[in-house]
Short mmCIF file of N, CA and C in Angstrom, two decimals:
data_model
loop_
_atom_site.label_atom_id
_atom_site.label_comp_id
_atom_site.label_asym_id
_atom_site.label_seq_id
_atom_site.Cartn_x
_atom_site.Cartn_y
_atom_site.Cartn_z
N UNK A 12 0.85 -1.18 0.00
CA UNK A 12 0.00 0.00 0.00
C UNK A 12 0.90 1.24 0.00
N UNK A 13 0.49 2.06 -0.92
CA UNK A 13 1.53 3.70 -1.43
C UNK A 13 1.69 4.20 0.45
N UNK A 14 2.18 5.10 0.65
CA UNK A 14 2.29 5.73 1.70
C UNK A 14 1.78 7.23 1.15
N UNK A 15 1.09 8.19 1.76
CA UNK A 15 0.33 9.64 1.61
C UNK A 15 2.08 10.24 1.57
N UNK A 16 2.06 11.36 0.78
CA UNK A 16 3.46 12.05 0.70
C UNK A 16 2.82 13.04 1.96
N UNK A 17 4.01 13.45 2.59
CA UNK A 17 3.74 14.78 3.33
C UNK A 17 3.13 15.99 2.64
N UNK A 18 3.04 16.20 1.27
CA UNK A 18 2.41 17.01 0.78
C UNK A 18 1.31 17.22 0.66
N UNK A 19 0.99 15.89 0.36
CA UNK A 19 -1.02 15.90 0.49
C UNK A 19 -1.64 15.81 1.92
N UNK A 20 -0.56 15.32 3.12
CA UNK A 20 -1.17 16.02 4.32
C UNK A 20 0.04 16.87 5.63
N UNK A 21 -0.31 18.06 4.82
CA UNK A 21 1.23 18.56 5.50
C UNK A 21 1.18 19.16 6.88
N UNK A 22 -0.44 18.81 7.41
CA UNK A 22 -0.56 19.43 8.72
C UNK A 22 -0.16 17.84 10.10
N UNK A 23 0.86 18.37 10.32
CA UNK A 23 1.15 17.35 11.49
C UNK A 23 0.06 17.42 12.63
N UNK A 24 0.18 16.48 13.39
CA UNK A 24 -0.42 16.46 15.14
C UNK A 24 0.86 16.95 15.73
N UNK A 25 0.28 18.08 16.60
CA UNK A 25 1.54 18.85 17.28
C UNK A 25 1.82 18.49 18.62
N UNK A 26 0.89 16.72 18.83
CA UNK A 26 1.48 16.42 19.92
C UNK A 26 2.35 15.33 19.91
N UNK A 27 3.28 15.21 20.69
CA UNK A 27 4.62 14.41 20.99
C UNK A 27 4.57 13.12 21.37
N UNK A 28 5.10 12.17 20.34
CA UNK A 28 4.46 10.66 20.10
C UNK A 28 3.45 10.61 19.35
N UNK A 29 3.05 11.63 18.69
CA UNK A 29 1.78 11.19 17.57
C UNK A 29 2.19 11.75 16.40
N UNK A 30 1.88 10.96 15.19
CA UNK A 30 2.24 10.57 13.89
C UNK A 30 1.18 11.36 13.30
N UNK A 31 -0.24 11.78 13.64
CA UNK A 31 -0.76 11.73 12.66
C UNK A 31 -0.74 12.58 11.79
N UNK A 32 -1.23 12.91 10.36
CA UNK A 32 -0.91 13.90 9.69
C UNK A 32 -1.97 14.22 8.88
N UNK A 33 -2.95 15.65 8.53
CA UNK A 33 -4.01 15.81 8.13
C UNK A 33 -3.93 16.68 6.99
N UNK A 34 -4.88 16.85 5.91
CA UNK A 34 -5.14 17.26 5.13
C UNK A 34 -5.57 19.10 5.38
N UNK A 35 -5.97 19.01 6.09
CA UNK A 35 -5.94 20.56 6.45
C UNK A 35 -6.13 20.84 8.12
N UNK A 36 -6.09 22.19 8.27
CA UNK A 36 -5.50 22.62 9.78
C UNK A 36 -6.58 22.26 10.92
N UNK A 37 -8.35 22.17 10.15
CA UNK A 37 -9.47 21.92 10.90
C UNK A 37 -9.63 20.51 11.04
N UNK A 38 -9.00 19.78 10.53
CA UNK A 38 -9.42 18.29 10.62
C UNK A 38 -8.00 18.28 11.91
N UNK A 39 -6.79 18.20 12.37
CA UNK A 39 -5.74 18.22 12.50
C UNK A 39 -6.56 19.09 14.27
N UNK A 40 -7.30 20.20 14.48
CA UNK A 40 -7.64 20.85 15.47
C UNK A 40 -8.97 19.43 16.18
N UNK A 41 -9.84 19.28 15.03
CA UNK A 41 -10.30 18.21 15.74
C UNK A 41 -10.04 17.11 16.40
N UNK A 42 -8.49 16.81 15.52
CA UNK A 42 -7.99 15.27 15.94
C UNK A 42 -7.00 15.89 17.51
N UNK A 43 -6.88 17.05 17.67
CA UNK A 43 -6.45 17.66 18.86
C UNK A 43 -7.03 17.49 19.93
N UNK A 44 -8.23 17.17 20.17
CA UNK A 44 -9.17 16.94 21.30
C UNK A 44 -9.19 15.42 21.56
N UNK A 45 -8.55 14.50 20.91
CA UNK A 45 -8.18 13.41 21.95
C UNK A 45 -6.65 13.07 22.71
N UNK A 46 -6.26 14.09 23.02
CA UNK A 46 -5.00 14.56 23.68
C UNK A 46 -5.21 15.25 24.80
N UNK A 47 -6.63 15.82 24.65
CA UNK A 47 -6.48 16.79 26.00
C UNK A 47 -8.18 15.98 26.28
N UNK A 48 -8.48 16.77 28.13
CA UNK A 48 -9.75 16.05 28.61
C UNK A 48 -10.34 17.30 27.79
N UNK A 49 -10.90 17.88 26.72
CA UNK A 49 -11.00 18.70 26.25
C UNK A 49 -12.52 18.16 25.79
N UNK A 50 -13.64 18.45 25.82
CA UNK A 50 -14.54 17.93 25.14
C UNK A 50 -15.73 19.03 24.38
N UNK A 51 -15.71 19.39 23.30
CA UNK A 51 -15.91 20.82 22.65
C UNK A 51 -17.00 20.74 22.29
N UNK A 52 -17.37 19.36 21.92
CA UNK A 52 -19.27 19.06 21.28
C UNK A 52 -20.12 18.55 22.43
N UNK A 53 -20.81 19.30 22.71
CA UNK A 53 -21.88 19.28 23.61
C UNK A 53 -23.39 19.20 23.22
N UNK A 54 -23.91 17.81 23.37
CA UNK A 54 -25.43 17.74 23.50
C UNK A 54 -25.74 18.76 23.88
N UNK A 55 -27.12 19.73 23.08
CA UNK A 55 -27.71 21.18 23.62
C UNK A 55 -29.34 20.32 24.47
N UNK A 56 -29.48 19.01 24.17
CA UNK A 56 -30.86 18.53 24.00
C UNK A 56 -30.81 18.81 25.58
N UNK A 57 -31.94 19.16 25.84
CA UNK A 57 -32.65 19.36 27.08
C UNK A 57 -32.61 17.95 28.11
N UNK A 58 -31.51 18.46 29.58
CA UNK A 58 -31.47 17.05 29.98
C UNK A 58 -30.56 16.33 29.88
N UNK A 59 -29.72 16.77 28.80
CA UNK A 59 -28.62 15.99 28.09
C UNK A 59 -27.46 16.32 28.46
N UNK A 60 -26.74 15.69 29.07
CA UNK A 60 -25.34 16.46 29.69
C UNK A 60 -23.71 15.91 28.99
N UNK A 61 -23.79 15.16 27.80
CA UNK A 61 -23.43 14.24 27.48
C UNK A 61 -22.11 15.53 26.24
N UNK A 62 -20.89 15.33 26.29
CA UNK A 62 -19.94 15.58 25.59
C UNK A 62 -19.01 14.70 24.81
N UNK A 63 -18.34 15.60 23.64
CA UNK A 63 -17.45 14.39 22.98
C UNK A 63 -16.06 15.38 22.63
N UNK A 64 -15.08 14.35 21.73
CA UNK A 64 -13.96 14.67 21.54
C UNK A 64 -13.78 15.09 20.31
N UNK A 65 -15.19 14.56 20.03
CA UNK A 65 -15.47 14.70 17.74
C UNK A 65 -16.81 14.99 17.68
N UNK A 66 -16.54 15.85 16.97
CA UNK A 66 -18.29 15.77 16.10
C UNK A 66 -18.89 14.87 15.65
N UNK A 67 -18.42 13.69 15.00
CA UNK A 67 -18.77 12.61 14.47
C UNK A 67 -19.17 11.71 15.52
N UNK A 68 -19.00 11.85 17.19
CA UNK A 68 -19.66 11.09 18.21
C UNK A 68 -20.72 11.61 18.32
N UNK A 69 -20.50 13.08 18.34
CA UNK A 69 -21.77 13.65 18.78
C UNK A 69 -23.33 13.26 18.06
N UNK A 70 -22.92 13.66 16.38
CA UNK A 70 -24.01 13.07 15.28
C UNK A 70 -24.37 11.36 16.21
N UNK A 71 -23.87 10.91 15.94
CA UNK A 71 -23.56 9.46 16.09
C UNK A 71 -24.76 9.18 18.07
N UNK A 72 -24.38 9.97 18.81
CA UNK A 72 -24.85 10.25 20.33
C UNK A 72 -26.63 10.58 20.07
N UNK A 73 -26.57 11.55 18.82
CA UNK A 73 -28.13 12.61 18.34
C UNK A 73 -28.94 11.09 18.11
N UNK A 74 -28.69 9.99 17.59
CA UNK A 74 -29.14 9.00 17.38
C UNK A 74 -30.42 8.61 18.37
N UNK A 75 -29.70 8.90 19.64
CA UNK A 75 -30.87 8.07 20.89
C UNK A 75 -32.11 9.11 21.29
N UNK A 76 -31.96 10.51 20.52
CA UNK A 76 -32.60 11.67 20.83
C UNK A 76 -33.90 11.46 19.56
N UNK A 77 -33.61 11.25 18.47
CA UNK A 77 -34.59 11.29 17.38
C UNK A 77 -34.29 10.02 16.71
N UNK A 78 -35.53 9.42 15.48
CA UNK A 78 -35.01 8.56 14.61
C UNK A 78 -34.19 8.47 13.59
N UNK A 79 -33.94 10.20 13.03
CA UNK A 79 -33.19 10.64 12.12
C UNK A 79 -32.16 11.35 12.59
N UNK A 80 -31.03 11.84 12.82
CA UNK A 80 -30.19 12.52 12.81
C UNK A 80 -30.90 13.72 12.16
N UNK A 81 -30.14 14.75 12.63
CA UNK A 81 -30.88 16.21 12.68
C UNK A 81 -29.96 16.71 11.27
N UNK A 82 -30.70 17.68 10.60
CA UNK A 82 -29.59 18.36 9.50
C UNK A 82 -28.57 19.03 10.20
N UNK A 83 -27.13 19.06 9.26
CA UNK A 83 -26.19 20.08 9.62
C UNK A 83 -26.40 21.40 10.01
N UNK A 84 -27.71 22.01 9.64
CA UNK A 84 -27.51 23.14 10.07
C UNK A 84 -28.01 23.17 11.22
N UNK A 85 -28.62 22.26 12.44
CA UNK A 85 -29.07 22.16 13.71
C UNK A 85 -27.77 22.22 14.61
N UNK A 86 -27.02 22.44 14.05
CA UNK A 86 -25.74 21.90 14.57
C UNK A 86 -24.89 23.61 15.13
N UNK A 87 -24.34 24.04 16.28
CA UNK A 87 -23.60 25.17 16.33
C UNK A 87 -22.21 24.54 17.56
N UNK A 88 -21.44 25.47 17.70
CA UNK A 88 -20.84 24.95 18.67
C UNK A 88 -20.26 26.02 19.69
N UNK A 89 -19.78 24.91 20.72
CA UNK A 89 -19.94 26.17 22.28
C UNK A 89 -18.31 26.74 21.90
N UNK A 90 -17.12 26.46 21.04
CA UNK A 90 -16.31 26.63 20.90
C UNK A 90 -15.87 27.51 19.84
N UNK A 91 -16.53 27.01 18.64
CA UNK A 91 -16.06 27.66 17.33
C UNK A 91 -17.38 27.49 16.68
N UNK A 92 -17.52 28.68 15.83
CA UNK A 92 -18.93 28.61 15.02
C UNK A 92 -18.96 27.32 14.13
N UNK A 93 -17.86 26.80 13.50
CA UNK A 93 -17.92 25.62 12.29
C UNK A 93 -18.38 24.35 12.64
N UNK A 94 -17.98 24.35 14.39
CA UNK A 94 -18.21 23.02 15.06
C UNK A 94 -19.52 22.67 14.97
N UNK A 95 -19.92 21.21 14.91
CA UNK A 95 -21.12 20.71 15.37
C UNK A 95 -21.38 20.31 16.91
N UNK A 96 -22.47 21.35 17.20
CA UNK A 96 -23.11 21.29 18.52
C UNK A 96 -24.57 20.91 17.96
N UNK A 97 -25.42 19.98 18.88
CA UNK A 97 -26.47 20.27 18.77
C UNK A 97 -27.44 21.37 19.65
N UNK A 98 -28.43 21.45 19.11
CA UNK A 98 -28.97 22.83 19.75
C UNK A 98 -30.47 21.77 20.21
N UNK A 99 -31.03 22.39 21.19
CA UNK A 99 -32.53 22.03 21.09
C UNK A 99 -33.67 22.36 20.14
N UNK A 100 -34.63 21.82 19.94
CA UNK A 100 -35.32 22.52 19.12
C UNK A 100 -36.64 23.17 20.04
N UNK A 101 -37.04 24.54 20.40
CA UNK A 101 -38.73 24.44 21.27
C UNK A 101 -39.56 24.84 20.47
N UNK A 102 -40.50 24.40 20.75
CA UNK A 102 -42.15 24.57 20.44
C UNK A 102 -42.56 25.24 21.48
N UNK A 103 -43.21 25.77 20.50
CA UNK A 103 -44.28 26.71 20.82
C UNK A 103 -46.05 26.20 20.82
N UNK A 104 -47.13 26.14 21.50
CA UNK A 104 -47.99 26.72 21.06
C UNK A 104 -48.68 27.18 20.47
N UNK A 105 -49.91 26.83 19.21
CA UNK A 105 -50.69 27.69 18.37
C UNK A 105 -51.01 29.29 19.06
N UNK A 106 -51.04 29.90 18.66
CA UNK A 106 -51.40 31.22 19.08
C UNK A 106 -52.86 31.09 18.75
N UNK A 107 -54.12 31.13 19.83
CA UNK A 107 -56.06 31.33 19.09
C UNK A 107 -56.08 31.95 18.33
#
């Protein structure tokens, strides 16, 4: 199997003993949060106290909340706007 040149992923992990190497600087910041107790995606669902290290747990967590996974744009984060957070959704009430 070829090996990835450092060129096509020239963003290292800037922590010490880790190899990994990413395609750009946001994938490389995410893979940063399993190095530290750092946990940036936060269930917004009401009740829900539940955090992760990736966005991709979090989607993956939204599972036990609805039958569908929620669209991307339900998604904000308590850290950085790009992140996926989920948010709650409320209802309202008909107005008579």
């Amino acid at each position: 199997m070829p090996l990835i040149s450092d060129c096509e992923k020239p963003f290292k992990c800037e922590f010490d003993g880790c190899d990994r190497r990413f395609a750009n600087s946001s994938d490389r910041k995410k893979h940063s949060h399993v190095h530290t107790s750092d946990k940036p995606y936060n269930c917004k669902v009401r009740g829900c106290d539940k955090s992760y290290t990736h966005p991709s747990s979090l989607r993956k967590h939204m599972k036990v909340h609805c039958k569908s996974p929620p669209p991307s744009s339900g998604y904000e984060s308590s850290s950085t706007p790009s992140s996926l957070v989920v948010s709650p959704s409320i209802r309202t009430p008909p107005l008579p």
